[in-house]
Short mmCIF file of C-alpha atoms in Angstrom, two decimals:
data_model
loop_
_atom_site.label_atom_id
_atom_site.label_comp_id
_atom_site.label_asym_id
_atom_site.label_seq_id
_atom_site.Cartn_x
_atom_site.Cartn_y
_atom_site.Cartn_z
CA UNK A 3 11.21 4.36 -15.00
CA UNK A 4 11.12 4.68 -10.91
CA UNK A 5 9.33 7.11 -9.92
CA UNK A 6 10.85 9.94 -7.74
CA UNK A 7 9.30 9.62 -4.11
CA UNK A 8 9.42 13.13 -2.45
CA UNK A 9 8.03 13.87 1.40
CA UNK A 10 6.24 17.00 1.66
CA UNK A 11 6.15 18.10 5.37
CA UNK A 12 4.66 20.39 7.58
CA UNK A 13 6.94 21.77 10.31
CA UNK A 14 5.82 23.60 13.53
CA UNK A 15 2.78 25.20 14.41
CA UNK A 16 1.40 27.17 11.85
CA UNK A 17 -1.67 25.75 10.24
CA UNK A 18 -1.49 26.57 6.89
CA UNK A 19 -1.25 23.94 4.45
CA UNK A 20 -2.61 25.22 0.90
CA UNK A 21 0.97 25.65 0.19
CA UNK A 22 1.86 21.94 0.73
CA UNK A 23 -0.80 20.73 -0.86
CA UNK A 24 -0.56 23.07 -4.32
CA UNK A 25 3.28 21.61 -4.42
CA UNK A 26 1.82 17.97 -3.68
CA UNK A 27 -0.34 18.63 -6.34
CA UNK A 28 2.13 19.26 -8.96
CA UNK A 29 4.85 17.04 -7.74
CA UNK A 30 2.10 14.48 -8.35
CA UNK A 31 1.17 15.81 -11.87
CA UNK A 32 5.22 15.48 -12.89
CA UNK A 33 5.10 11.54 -11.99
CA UNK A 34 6.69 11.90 -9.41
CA UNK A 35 5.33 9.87 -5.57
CA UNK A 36 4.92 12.78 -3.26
CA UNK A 37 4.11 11.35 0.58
CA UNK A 38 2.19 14.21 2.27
CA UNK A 39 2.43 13.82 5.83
CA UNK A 40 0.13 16.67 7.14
CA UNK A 41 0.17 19.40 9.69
CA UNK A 42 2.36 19.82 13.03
CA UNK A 43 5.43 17.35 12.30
CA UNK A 44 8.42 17.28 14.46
CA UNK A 45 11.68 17.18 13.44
CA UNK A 46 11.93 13.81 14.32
CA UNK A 47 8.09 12.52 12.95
CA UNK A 48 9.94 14.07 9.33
CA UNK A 49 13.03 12.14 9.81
CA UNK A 50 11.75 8.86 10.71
CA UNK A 51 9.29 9.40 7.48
CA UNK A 52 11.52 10.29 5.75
CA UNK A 53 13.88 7.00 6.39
CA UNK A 54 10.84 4.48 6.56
CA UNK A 55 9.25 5.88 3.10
CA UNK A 56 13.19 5.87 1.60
CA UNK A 57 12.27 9.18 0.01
CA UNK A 58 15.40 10.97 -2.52
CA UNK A 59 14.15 14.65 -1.09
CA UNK A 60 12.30 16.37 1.73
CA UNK A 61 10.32 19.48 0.87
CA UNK A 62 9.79 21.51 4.27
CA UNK A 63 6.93 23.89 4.18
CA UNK A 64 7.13 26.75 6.78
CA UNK A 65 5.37 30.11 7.20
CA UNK A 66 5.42 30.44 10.74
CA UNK A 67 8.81 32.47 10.52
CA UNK A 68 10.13 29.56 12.39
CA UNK A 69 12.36 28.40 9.74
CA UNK A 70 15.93 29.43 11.53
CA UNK A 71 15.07 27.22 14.30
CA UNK A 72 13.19 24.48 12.81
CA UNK A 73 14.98 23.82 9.62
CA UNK A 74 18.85 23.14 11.13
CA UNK A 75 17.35 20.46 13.61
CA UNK A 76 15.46 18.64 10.38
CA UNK A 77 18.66 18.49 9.07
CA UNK A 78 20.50 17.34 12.42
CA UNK A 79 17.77 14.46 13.15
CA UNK A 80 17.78 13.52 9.38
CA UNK A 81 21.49 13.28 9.59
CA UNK A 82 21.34 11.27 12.56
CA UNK A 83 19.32 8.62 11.26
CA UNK A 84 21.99 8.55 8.40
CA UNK A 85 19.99 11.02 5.86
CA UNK A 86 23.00 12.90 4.89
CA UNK A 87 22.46 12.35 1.58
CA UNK A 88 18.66 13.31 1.23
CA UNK A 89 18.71 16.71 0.27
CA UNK A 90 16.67 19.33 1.96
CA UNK A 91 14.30 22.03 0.37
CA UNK A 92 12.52 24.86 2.02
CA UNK A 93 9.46 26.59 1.17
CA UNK A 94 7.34 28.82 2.49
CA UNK A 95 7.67 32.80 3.65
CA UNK A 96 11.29 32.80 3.61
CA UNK A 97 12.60 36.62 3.91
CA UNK A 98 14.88 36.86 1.17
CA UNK A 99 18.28 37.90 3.99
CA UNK A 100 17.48 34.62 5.14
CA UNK A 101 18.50 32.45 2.01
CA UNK A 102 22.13 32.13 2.55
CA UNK A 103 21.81 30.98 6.06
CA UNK A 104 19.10 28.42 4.77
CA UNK A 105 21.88 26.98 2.38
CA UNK A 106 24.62 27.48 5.14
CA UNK A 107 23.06 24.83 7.12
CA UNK A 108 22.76 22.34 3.92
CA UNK A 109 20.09 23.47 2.47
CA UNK A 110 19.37 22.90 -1.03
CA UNK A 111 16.89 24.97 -2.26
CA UNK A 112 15.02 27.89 -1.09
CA UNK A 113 11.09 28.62 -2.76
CA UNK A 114 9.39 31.84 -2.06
CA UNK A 115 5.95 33.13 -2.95
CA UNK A 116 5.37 33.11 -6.44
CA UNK A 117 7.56 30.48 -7.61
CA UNK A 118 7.04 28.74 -10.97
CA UNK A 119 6.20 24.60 -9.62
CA UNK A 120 8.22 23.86 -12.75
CA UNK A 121 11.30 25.43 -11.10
CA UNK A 122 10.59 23.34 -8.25
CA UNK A 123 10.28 20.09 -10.28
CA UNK A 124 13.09 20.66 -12.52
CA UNK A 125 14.96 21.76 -9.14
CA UNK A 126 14.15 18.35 -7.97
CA UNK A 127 14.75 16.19 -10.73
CA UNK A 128 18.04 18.16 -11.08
CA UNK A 129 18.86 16.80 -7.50
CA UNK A 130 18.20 13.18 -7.51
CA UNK A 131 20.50 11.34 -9.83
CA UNK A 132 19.15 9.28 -12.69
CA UNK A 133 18.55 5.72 -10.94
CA UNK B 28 21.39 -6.16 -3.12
CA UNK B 29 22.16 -9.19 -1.21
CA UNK B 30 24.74 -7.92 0.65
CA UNK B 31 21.83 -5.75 3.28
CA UNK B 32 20.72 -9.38 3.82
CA UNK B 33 22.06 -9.67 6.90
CA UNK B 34 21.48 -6.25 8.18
CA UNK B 35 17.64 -6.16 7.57
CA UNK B 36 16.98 -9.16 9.38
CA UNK B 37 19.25 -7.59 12.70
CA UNK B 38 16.91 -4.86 12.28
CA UNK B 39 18.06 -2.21 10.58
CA UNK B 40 15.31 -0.02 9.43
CA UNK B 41 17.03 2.14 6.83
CA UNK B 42 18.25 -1.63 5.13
CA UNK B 43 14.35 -2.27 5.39
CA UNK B 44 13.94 0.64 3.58
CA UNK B 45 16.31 0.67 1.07
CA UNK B 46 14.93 -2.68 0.10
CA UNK B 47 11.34 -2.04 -0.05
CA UNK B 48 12.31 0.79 -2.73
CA UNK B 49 13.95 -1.76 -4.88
CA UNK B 50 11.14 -4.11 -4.66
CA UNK B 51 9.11 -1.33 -5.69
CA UNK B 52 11.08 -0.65 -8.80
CA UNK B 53 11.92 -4.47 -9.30
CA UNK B 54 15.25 -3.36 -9.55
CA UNK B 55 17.94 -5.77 -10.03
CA UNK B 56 19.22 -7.29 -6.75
CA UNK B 57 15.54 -7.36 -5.02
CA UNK B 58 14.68 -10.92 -6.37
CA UNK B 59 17.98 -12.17 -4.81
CA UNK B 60 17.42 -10.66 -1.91
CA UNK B 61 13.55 -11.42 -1.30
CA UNK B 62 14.63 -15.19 -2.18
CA UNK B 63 17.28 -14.84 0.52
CA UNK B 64 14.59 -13.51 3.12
CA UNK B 65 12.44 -16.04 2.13
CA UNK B 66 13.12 -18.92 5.08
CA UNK B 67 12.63 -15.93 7.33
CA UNK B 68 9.32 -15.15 6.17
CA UNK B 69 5.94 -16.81 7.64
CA UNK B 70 5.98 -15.87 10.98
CA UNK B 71 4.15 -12.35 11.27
CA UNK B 72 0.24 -12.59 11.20
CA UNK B 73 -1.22 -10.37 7.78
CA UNK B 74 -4.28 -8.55 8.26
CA UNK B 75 -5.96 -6.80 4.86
CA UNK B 76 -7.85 -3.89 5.58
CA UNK B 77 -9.69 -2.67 2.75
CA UNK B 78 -13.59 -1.01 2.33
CA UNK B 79 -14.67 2.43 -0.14
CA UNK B 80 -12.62 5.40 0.43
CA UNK B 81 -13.84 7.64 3.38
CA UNK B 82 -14.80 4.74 5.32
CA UNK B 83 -11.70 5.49 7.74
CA UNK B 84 -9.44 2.46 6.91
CA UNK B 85 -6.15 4.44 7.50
CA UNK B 86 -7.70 5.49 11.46
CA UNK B 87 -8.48 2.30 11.99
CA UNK B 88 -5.16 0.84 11.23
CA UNK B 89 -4.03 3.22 13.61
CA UNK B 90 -6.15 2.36 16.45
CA UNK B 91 -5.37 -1.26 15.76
CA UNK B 92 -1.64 -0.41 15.39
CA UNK B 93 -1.83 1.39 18.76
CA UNK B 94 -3.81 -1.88 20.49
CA UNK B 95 -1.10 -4.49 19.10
CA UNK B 96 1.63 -2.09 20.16
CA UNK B 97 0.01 -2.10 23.75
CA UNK B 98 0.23 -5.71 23.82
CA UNK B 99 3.76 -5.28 23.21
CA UNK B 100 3.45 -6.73 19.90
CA UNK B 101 5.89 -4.79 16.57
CA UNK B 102 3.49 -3.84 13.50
CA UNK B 103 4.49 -3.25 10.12
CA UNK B 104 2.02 -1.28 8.08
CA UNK B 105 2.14 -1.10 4.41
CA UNK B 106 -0.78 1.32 2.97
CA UNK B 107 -0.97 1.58 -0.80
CA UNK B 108 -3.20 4.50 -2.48
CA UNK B 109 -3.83 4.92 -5.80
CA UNK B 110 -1.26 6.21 -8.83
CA UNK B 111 -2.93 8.91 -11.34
CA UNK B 112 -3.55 7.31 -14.54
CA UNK B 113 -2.10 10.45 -16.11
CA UNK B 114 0.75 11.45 -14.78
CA UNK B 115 2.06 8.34 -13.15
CA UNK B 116 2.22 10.01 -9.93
CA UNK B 117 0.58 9.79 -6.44
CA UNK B 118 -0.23 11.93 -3.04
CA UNK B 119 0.42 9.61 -0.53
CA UNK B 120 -1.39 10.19 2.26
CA UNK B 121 -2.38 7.48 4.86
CA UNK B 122 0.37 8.70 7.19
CA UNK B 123 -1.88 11.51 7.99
CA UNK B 124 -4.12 9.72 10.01
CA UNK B 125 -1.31 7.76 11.51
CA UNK B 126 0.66 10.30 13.66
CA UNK B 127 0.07 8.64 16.85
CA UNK B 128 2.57 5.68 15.51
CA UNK B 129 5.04 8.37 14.96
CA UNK B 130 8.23 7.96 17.19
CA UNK B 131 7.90 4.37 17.83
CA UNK B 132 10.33 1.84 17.51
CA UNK B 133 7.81 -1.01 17.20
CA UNK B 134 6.27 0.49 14.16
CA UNK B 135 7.09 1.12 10.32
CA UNK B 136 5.05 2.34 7.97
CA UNK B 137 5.85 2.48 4.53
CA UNK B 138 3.21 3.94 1.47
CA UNK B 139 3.43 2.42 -1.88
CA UNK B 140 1.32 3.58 -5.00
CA UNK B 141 -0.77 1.29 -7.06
CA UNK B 142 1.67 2.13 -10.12
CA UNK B 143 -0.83 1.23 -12.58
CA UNK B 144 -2.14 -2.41 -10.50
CA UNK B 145 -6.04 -2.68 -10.18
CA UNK B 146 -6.95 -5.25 -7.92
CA UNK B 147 -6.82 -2.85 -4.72
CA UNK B 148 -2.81 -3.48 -4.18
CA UNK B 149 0.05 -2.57 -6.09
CA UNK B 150 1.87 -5.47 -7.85
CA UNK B 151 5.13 -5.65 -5.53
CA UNK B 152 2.87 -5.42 -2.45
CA UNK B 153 3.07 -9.05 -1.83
CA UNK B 154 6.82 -9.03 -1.81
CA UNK B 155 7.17 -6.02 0.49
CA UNK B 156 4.85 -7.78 2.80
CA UNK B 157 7.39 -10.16 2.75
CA UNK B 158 10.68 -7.64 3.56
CA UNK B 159 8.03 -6.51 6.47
CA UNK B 160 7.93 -10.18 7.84
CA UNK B 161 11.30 -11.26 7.28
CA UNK B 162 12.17 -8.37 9.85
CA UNK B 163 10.74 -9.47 12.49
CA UNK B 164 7.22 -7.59 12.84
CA UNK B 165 4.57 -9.47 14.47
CA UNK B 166 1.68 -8.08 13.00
CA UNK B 167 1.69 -6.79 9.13
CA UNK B 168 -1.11 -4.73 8.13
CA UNK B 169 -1.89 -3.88 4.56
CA UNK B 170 -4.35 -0.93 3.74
CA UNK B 171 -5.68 -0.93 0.16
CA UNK B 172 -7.12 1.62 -2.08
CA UNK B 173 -10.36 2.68 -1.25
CA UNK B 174 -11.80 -0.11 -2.97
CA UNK B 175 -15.61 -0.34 -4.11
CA UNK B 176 -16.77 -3.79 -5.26
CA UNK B 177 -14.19 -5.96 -7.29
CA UNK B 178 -10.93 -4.83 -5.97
CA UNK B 179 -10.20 -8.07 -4.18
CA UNK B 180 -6.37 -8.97 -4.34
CA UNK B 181 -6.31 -8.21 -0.77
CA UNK B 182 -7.26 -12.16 0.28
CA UNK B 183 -4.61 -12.81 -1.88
CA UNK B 184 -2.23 -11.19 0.46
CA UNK B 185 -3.50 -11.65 3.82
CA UNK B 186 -4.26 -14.21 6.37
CA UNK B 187 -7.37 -12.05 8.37
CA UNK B 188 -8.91 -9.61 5.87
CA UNK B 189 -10.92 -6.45 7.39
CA UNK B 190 -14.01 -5.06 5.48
CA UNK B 191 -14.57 -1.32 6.70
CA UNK B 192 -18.18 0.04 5.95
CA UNK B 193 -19.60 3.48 7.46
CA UNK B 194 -22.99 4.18 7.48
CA UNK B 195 -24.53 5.84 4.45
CA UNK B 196 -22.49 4.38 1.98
CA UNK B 197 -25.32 2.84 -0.09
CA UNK B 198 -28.33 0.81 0.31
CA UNK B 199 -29.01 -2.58 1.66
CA UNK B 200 -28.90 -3.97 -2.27
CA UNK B 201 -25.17 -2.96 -2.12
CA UNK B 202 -25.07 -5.04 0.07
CA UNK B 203 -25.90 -8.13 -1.74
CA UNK B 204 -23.85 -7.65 -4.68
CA UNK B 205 -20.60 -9.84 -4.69
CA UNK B 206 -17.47 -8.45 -4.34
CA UNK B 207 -15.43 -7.02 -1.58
CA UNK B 208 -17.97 -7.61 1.32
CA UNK B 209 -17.73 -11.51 0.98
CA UNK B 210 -14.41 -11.43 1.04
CA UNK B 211 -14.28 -10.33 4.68
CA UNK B 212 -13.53 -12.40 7.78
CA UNK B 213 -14.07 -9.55 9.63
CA UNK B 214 -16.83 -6.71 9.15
CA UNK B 215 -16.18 -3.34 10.94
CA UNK B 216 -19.09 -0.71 10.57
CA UNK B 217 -16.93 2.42 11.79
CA UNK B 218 -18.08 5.73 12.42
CA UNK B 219 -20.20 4.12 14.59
CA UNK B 220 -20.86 7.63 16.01
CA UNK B 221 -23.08 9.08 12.56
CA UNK B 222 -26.80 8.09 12.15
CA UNK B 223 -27.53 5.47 10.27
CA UNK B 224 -25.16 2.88 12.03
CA UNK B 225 -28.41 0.45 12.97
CA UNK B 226 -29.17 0.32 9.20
CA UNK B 227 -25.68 -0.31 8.21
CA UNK B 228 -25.37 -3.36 10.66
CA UNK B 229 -28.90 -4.60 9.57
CA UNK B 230 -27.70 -4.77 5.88
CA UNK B 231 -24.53 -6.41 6.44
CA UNK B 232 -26.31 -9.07 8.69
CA UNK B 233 -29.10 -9.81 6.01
CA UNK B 234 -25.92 -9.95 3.52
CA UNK B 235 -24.31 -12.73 5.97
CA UNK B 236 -27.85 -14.42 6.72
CA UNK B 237 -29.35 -14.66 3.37
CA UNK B 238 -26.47 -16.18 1.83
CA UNK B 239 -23.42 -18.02 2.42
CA UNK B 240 -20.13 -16.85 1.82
CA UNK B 241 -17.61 -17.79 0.01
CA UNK B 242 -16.13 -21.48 -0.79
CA UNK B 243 -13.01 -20.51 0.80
CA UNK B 244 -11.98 -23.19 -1.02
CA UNK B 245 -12.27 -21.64 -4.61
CA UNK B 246 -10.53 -17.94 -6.16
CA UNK B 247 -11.59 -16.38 -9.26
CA UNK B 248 -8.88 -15.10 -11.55
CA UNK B 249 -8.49 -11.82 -12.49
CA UNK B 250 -11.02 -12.65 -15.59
CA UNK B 251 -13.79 -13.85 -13.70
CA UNK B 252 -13.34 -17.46 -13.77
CA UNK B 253 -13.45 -19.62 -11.18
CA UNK B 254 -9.89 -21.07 -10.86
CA UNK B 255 -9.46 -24.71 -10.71
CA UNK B 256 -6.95 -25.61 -8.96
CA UNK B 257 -4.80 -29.57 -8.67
CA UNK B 258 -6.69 -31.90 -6.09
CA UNK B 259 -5.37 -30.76 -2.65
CA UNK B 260 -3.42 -33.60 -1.49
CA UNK B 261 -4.65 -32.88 2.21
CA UNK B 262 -8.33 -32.69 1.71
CA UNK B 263 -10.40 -30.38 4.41
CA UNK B 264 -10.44 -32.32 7.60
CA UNK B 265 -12.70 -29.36 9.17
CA UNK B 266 -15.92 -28.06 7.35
CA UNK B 267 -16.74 -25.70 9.69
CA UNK B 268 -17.28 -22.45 8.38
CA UNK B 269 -16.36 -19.34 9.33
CA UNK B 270 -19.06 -16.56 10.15
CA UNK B 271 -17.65 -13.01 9.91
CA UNK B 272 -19.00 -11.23 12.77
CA UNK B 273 -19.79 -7.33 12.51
CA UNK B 274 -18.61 -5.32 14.72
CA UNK B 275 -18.95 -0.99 15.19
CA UNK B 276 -16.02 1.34 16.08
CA UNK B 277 -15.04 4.41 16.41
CA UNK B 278 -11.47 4.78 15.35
CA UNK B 279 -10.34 7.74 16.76
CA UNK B 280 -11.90 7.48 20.15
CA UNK B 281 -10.19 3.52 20.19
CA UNK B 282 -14.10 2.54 20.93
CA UNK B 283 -14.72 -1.27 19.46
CA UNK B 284 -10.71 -1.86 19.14
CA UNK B 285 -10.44 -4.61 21.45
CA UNK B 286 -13.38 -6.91 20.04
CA UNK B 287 -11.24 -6.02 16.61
CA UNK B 288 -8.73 -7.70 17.97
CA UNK B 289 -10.32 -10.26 19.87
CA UNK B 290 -12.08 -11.40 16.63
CA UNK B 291 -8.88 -11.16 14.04
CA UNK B 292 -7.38 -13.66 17.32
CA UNK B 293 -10.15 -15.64 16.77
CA UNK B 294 -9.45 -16.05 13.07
CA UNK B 295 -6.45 -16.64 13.37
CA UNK B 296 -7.07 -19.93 15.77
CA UNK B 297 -10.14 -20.90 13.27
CA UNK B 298 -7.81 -21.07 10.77
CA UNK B 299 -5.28 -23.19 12.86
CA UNK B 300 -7.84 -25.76 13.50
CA UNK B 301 -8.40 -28.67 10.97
CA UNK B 302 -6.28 -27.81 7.96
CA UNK B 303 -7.62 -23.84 6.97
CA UNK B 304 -4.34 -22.47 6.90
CA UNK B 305 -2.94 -24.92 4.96
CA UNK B 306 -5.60 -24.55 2.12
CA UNK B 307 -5.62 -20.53 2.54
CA UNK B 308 -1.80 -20.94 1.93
CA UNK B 309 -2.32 -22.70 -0.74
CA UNK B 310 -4.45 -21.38 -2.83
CA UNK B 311 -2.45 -17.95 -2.39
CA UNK B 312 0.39 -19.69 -3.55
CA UNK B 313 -0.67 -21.22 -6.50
CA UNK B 314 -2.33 -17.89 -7.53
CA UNK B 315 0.33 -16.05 -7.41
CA UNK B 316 2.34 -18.65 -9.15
CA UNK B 317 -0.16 -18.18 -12.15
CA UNK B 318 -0.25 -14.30 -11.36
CA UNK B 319 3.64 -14.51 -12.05
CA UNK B 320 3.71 -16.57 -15.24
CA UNK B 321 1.35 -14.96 -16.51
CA UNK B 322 3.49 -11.58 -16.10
CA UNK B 323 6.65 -13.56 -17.42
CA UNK B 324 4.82 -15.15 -20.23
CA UNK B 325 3.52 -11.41 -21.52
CA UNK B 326 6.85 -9.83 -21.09
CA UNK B 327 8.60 -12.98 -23.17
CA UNK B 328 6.22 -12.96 -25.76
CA UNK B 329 6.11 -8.81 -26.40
CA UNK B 330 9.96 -9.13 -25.96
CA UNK B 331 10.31 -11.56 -29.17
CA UNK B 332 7.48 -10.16 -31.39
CA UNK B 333 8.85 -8.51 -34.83
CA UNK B 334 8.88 -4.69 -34.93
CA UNK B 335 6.45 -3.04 -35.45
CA UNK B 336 3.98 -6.37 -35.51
CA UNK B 337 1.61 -4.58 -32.67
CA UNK B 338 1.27 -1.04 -34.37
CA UNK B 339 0.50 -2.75 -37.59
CA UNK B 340 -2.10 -4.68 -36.08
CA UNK B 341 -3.56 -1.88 -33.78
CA UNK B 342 -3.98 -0.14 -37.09
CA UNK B 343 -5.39 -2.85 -39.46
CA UNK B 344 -8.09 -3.24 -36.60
CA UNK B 345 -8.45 0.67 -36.49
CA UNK B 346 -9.33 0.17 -40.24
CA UNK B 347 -12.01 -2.73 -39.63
CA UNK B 348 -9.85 -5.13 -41.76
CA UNK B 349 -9.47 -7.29 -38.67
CA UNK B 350 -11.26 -8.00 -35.42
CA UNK B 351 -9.81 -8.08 -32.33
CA UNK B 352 -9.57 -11.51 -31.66
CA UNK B 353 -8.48 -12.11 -34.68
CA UNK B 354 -5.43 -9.87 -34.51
CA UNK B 355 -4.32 -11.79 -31.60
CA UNK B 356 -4.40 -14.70 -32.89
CA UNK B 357 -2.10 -13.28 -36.09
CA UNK B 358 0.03 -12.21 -32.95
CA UNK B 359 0.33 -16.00 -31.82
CA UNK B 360 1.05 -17.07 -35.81
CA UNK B 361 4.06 -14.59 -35.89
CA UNK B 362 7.36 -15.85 -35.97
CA UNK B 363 9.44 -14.80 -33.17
CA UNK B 364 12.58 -13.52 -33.05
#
């Protein structure tokens, strides 16, 4: 029984947060070890969390529009510190002609406003193979 | 498992990683490989730092992080918070208040959740300390739970333990209870900023000067007794004791850092002199001896009892037909499998 250990970032500059925290919140309440790292995170601060904390996925929360630009350099930094197999999810305000560039760039699952947290969670638990 | 041997102590932070995770889960492989980092281990300096939540342990690890890494000095942190009773799940947080230490080599920082532990630390803490030291870092700091008065594992774990009080956190008669204040070496009033530092001080040094601290010498179990421990072959060849000394900071503004560190230095000689490592050392060594067999005992004895044996007995004591005590001791009587 090990628990799933997820890090819930905030990319870029946009201050808002109550998004994170409500996913936190019920990442936590499914069992699983969520590692909330706060506001303002570069690309590299997620990466090198994400490698110290040896988390199976990285939930990216992003409403500052900025997601094109931030999002494929997460993915290039993670990579480069040998995170290729950590898979990426996005939420946030994501404009729906967005999505398929999202998963272009390795994405692995995209979370608008108004998603069900139990998608989320069994999205995640679908991800991370049974230990 | 064994096989990243080799790689974590070269350095490699994902191995570092990878292994802490397994220790975690006491997955199979992580006993091998802990007992092959073993010879490695006992050269970083551990400093506990523990106090009631809001007191700002997790900014002052990051100040003192930042001064050790100015000295040139490598810190591993390991900050454990606490696991919902519920759920089984945990916001893990410190890392927050740690950005500065993002980006830096010198520095890893790993959170683990209590998973269900009590004393302040989660169970496999002591081992990841280990992984940590076995590395190479020079300085290992452990942040507990916000802890209020009995979660004391910490001096278990760590060479220099930190008490962190603020001011208004409670009266002078908090003070005076036992628990986590005497287990500090060092006492740090932060938020020394806020009103109400003078009084905090003021209580902490009637604490220190109306009693003495601690027997060193001498660790209660996790029941309350005092444990007594073999004769120590090497018998103290130093009674002097040591007198935490209080100091005020402010964490984010790096004000009182320095005398932090100038007084966990001084700790550390103190316990160089005479013999007080050696008994420190030992005492945490035999306890967590007993901490283990105890754990092994428990697991071999559930393992072999009958079917069923514990729900039968949870429910004839449900019913009043047995007390407590009394079903355990059936439970001893019960032929194992």
């Amino acid at each position: 029984m090990d628990a799933i250990r997820v890090l819930i970032a905030k990319p870029g500059l946009d201050g808002h947060d109550r998004g994170a925290k409500v996913i936190a919140r019920a990442l936590r309440d499914a069992g699983m070890e969520v590692i909330y790292t706060g506001l303002r995170q570069t690309p590299e601060m997620i990466a090198e969390a994400a490698l110290q904390e040896d988390v199976q996925v990285v939930g990216l929360s992003i409403l500052s529009g900025a997601h094109l630009a931030l999002v494929p350099r997460v993915r290039e930094v993670m990579d480069a510190h040998g995170l290729n197999d950590v898979p990426l999810l996005v939420g946030g305000i994501i404009p729906d002609s967005d999505i398929a560039s999202l998963k272009a760039m390795g994405v692995a699952g995209v979370f608008g406003p108004g998603t069900n947290t139990e998608d989320i969670i069994q999205h995640i638990r679908h991800l991370v193979p049974a230990a | 498992m064994i096989e990243i041997v080799p790689a974590l102590l070269a350095g490699d932070r994902r191995a570092l990683a990878r292994l802490l995770t397994r220790i975690e889960n006491e997955s199979p492989g992580a006993a091998e490989a802990l007992a092959a980092l073993y010879p490695h281990t006992g050269r970083a300096h551990i400093i506990g730092v523990t106090g009631s939540p809001g007191t700002g342990k997790s900014s002052l690890v990051n100040a003192i992080a930042q001064a050790y890494r100015a000295q040139g000095k490598t810190v591993g942190i390991i900050c454990v918070d606490p696991t919902s009773p519920f759920t089984g799940g945990a916001i893990l947080g410190d890392r927050i208040r740690m950005r500065d230490l993002a980006g830096d080599a010198g520095v890893f920082i790993r959170s683990m959740a209590t998973r269900g532990s009590l004393g302040g630390l989660s169970r496999t803490a002591r081992d990841a300390v280990r992984a940590l030291d076995a590395a190479g870092f020079d300085v290992i700091l452990i942040e507990t739970v916000g802890a209020g008065q009995s979660e004391v594992d910490i001096v278990r774990a760590a060479q220099t333990t930190l008490v962190v009080d603020a001011p208004g956190m409670g009266d002078d008669v908090q003070a005076i209870k036992a628990g986590i204040l005497e287990i500090a070496d060092v006492l740090v009033v932060n938020k020394a900023d806020r009103p109400g530092v003078d009084n905090t001080v003021r209580a902490l040094r009637t604490m220190i000067e109306t009693g003495h601290p601690v027997r060193r010498g001498q660790m209660t179990t996790h029941h309350g007794q005092v444990m007594h421990l073999e004769a120590d072959p090497l018998p103290p060849v130093d009674d002097s004791m040591w007198i935490p000394p209080i100091l005020r900071t402010v964490a984010p503004e790096g004000q009182g850092i320095p005398e932090v560190l100038a007084a966990v230095k001084q700790h550390r000689d103190y316990l160089d002199q005479g013999n007080h490592r050696h008994q420190l050392e030992r005492h945490q060594v035999e306890f967590e001896l007993l901490t283990r067999l105890e754990a092994a005992l428990m697991a071999r004895f559930l393992g072999a009892l009958p079917p069923q044996a514990m729900t039968e007995l949870v429910d004839r004591v449900r019913a009043r037909e047995l007390d407590p005590a009394a079903a355990v001791e059936a439970l001893l009587k019960l032929p194992k499998s």
